[in-house]
PDB file of C-alpha atoms in Angstrom:
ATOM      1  CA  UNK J  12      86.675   1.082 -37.703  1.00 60.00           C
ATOM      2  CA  UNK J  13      83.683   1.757 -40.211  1.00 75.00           C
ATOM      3  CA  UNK J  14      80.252   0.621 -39.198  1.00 72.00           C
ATOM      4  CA  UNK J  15      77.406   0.896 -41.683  1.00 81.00           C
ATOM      5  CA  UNK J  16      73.965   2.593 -40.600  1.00 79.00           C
ATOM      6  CA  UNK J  17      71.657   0.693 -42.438  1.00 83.00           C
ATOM      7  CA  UNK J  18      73.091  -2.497 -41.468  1.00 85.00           C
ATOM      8  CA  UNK J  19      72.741  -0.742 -37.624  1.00 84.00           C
ATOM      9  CA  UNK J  20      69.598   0.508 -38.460  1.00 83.00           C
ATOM     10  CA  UNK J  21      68.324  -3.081 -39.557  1.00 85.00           C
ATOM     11  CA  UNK J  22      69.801  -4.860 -36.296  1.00 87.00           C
ATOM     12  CA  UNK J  23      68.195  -2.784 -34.257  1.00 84.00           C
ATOM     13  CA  UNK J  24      64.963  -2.994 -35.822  1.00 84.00           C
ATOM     14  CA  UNK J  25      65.291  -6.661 -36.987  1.00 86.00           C
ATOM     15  CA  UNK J  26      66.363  -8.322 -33.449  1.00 87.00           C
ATOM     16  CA  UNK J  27      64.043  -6.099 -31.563  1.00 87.00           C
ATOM     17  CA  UNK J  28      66.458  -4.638 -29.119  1.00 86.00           C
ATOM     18  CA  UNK J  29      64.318  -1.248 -28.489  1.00 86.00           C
ATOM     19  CA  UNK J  30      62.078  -3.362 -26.799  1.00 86.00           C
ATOM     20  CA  UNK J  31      64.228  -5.608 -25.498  1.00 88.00           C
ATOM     21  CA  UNK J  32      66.466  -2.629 -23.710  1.00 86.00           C
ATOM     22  CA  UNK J  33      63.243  -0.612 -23.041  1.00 84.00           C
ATOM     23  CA  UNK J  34      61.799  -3.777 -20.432  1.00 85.00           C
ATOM     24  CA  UNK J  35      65.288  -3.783 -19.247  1.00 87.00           C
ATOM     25  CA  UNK J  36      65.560  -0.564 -18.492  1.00 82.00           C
ATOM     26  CA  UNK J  37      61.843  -0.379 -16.977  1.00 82.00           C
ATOM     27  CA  UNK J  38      62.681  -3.862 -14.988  1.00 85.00           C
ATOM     28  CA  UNK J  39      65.472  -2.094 -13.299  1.00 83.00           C
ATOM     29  CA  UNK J  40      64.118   0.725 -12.459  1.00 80.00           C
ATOM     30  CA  UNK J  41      61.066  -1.041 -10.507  1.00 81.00           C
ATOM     31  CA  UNK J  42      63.527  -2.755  -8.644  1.00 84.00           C
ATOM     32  CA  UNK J  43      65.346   0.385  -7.574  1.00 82.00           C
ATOM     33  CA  UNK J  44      62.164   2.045  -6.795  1.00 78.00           C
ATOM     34  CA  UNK J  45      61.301  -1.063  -4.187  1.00 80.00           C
ATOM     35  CA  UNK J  46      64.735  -0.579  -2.686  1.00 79.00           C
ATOM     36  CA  UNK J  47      64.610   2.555  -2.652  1.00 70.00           C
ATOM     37  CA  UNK J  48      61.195   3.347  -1.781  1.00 61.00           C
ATOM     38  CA  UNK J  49      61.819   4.029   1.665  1.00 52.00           C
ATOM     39  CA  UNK J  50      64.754   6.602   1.069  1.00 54.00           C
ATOM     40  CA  UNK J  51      62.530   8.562  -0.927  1.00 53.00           C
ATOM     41  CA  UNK J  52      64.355   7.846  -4.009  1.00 54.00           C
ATOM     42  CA  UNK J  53      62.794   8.644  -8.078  1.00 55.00           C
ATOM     43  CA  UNK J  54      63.878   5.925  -9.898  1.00 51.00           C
ATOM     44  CA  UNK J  55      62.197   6.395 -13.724  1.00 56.00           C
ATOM     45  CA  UNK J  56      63.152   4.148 -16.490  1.00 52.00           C
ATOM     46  CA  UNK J  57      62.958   6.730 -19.729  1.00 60.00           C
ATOM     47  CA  UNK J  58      64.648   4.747 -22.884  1.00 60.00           C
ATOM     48  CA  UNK J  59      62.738   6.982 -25.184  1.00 70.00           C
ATOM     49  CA  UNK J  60      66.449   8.253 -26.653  1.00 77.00           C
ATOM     50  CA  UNK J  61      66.836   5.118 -27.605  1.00 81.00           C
ATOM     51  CA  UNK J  62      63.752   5.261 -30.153  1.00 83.00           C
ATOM     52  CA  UNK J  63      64.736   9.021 -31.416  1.00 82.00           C
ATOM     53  CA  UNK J  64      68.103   7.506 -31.553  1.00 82.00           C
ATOM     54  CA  UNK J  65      66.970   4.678 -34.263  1.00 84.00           C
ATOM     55  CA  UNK J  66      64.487   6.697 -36.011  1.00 84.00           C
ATOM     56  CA  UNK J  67      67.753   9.126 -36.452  1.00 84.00           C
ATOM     57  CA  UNK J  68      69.411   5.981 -38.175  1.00 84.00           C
ATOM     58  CA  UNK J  69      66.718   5.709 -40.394  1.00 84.00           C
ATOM     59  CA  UNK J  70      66.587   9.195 -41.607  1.00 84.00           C
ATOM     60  CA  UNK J  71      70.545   9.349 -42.297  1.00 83.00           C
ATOM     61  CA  UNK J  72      69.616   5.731 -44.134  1.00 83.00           C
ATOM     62  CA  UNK J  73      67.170   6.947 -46.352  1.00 80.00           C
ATOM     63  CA  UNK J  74      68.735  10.210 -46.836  1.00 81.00           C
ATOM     64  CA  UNK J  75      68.748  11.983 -50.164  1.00 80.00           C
ATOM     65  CA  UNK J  76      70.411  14.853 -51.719  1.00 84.00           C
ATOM     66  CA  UNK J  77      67.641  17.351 -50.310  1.00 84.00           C
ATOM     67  CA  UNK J  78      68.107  16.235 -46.716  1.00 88.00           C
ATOM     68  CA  UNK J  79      70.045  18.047 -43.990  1.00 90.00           C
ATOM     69  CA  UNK J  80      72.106  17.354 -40.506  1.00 89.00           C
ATOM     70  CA  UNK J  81      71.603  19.744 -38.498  1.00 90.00           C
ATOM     71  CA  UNK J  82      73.467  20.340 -35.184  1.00 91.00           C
ATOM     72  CA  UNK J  83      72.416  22.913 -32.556  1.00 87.00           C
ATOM     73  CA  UNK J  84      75.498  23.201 -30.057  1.00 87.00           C
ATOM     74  CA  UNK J  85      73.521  26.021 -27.694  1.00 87.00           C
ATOM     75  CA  UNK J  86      70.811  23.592 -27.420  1.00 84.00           C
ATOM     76  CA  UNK J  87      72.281  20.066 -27.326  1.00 84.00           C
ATOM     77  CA  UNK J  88      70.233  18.584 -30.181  1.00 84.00           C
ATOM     78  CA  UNK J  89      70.754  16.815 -33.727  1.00 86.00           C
ATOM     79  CA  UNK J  90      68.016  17.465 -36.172  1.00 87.00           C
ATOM     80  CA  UNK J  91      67.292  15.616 -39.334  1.00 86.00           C
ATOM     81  CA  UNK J  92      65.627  18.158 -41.794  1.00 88.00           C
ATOM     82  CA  UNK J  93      63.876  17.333 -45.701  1.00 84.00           C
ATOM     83  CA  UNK J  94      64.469  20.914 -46.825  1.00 85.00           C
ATOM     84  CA  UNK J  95      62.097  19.060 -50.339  1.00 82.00           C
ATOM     85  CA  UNK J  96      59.203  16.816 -48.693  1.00 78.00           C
ATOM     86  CA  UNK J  97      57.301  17.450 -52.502  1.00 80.00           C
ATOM     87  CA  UNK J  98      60.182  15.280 -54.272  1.00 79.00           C
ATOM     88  CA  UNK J  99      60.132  12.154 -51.400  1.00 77.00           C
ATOM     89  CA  UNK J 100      56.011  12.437 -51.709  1.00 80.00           C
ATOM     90  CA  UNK J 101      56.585  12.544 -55.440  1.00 81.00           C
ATOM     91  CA  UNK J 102      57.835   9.219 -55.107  1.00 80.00           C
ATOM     92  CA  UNK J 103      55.661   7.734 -53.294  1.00 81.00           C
ATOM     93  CA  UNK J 104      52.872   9.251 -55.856  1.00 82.00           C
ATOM     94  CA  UNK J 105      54.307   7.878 -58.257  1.00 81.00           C
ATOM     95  CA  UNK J 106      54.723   4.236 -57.073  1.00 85.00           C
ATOM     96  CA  UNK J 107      51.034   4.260 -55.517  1.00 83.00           C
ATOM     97  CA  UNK J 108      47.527   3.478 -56.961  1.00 81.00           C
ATOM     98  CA  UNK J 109      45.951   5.786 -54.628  1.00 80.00           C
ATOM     99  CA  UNK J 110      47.398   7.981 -51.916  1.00 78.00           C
ATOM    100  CA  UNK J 111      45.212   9.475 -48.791  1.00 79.00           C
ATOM    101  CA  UNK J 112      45.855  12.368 -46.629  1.00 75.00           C
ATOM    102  CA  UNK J 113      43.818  12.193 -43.654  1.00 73.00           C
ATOM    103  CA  UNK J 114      44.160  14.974 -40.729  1.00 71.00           C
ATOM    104  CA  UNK J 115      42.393  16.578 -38.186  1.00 68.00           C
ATOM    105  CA  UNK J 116      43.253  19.903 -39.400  1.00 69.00           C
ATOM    106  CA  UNK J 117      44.173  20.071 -43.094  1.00 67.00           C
ATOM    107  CA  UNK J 118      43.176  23.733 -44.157  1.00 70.00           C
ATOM    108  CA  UNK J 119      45.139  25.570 -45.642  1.00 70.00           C
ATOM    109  CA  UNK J 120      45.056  23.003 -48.286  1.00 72.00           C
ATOM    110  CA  UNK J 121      46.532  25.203 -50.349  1.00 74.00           C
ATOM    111  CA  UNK J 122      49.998  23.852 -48.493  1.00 75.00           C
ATOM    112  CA  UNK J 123      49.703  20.466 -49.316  1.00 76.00           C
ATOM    113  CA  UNK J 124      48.936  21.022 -53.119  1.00 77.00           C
ATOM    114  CA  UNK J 125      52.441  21.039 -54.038  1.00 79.00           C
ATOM    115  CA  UNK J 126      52.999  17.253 -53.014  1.00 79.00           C
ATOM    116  CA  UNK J 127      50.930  16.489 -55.714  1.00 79.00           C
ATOM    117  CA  UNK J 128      53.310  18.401 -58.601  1.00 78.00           C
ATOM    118  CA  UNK J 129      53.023  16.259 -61.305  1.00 78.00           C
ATOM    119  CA  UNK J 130      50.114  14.545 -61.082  1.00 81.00           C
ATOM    120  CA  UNK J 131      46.760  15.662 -62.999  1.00 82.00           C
ATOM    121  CA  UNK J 132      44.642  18.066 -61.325  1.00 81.00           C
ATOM    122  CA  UNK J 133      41.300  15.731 -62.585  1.00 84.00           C
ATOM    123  CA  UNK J 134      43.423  12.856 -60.473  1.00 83.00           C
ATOM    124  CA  UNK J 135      43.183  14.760 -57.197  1.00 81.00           C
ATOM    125  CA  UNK J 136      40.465  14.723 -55.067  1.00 81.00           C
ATOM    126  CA  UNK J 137      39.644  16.710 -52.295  1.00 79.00           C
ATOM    127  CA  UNK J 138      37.367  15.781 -49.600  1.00 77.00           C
ATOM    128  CA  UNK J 139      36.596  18.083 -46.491  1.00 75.00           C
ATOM    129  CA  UNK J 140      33.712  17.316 -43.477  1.00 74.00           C
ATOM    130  CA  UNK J 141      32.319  19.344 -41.266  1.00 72.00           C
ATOM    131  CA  UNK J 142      33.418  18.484 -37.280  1.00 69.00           C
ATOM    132  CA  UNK J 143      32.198  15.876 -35.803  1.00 72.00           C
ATOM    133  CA  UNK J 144      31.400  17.663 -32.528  1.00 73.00           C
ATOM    134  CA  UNK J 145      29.130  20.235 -33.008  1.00 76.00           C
ATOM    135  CA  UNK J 146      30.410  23.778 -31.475  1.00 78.00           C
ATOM    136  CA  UNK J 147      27.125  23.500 -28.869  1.00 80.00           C
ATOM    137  CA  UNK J 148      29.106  20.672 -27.316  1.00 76.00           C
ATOM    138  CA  UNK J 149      32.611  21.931 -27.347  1.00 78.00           C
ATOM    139  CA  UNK J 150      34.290  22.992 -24.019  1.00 77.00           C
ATOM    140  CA  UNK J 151      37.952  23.624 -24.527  1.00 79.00           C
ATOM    141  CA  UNK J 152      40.381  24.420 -22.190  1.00 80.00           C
ATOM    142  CA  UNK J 153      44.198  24.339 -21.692  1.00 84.00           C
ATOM    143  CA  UNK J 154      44.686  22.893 -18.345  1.00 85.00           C
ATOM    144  CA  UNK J 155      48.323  23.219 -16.440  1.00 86.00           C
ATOM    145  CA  UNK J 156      47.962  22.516 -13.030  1.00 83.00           C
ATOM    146  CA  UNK J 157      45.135  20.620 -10.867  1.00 81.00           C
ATOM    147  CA  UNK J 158      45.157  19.806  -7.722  1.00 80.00           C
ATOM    148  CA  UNK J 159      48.166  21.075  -6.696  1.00 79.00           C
ATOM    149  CA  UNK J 160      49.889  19.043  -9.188  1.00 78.00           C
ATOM    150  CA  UNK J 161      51.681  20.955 -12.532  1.00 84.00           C
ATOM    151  CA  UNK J 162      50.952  19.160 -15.400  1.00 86.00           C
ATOM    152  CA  UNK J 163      54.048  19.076 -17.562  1.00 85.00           C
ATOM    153  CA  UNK J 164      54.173  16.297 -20.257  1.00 82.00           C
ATOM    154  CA  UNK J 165      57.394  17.061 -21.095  1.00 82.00           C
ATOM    155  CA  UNK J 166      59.914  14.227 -21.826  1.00 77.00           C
ATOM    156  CA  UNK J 167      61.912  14.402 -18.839  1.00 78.00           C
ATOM    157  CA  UNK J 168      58.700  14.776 -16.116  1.00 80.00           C
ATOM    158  CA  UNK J 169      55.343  12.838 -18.205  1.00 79.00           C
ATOM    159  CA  UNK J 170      55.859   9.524 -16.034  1.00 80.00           C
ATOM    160  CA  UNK J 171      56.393  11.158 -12.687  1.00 83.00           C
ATOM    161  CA  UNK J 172      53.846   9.951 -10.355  1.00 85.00           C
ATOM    162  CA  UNK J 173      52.531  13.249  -9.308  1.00 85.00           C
ATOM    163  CA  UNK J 174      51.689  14.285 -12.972  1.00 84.00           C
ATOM    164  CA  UNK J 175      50.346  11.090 -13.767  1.00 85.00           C
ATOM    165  CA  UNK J 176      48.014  11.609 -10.638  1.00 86.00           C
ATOM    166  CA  UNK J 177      47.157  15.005 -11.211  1.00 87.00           C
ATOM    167  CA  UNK J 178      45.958  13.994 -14.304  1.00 87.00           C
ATOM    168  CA  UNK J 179      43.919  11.034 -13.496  1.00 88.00           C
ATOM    169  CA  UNK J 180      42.177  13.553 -11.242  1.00 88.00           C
ATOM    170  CA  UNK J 181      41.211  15.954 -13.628  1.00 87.00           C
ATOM    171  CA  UNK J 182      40.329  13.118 -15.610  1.00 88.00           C
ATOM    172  CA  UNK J 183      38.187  12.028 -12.809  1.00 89.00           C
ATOM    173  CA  UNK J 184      36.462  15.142 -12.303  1.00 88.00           C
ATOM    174  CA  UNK J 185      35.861  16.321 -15.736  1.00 86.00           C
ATOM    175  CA  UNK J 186      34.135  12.616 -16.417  1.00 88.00           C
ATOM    176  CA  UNK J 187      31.860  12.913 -13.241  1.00 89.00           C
ATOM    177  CA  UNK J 188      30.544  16.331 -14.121  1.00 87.00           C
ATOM    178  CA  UNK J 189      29.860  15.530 -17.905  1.00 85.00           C
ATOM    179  CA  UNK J 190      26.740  13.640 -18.775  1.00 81.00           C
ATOM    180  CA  UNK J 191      27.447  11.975 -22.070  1.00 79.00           C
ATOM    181  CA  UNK J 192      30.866  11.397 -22.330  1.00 79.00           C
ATOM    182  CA  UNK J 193      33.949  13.466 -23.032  1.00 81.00           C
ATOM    183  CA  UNK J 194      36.990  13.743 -25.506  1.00 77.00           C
ATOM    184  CA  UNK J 195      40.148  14.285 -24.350  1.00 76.00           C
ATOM    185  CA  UNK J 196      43.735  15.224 -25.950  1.00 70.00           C
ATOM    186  CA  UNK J 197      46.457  15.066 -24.122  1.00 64.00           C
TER     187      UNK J 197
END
């Protein structure tokens, strides 16, 4: 039987069952973690495939010509690639009245010039600020373990209670040792 991805793609986005499966899926696993609580058990409800899942859809949806599949057995993953991102932008270009790039870190802008093939150079305008944070007040630091606790974000481990309290720690710490406020990326 054939099934058609943008009508799957629509459900899924139209009937909001993302959500719908995500409280599921976080209801249950509070209630195992309460029955389970005193056997020690992790019970973590992580339906963030779900979302890679649909934006997946999408991309195969709105494919073109100059978009790619790409499967990696060794490594158990499905990647959508644009090997042309300048003739999707072009489009959008093209249907806009004004288009905006704003990033944190935009330099070399030399690599975003080519997005804007086609238009006239007098019609681009180029905009760049100094930091908002002077360097006098910058402190940066890569922090992976506090407290005893490693601090891995990745998918599998970023809601585990012991990360989550390790950082909240830091957090803590860093917060009651700087006068005027902090910043913080995580």
């Amino acid at each position: 039987e054939q099934f058609d991805f943008a009508d799957l793609h629509d459900w899924l986005h139209d009937a909001d069952v993302l959500r719908k499966i995500r409280g599921f899926a976080e209801a249950q696993a509070a209630k195992a973690a309460r029955a389970g609580a005193a056997a020690g058990a992790d019970h973590r409800a992580d339906p963030s495939a779900l979302y890679a899942v649909s934006e997946f859809l999408g991309s195969c949806v709105f494919c073109s010509t100059e978009d790619r599949v790409v499967v990696d057995a060794d490594a158990g993953c499905v990647k959508f690639v644009n090997l042309n991102a300048e003739a999707r932008f072009a489009e959008v270009v093209r249907a806009s009245h004004a288009v905006v790039l704003v990033g944190g870190t935009m330099e070399p802008a030399a690599e975003f010039t080519p997005l804007f093939a086609g238009t006239p150079e007098r019609e681009v305008i180029r905009f760049s600020a100094a930091h908002a944070v002077s360097p006098q007040r910058l402190f940066a630091r890569a922090v992976t373990a506090w407290d005893g606790a490693a601090l891995d974000f990745k998918a599998g481990s970023r809601s585990r209670p012991e990360v989550v309290g390790g950082l909240a720690r830091l957090l803590r710490g860093v917060v009651e040792r700087t006068p005027g406020g902090v910043v913080v990326f995580v």
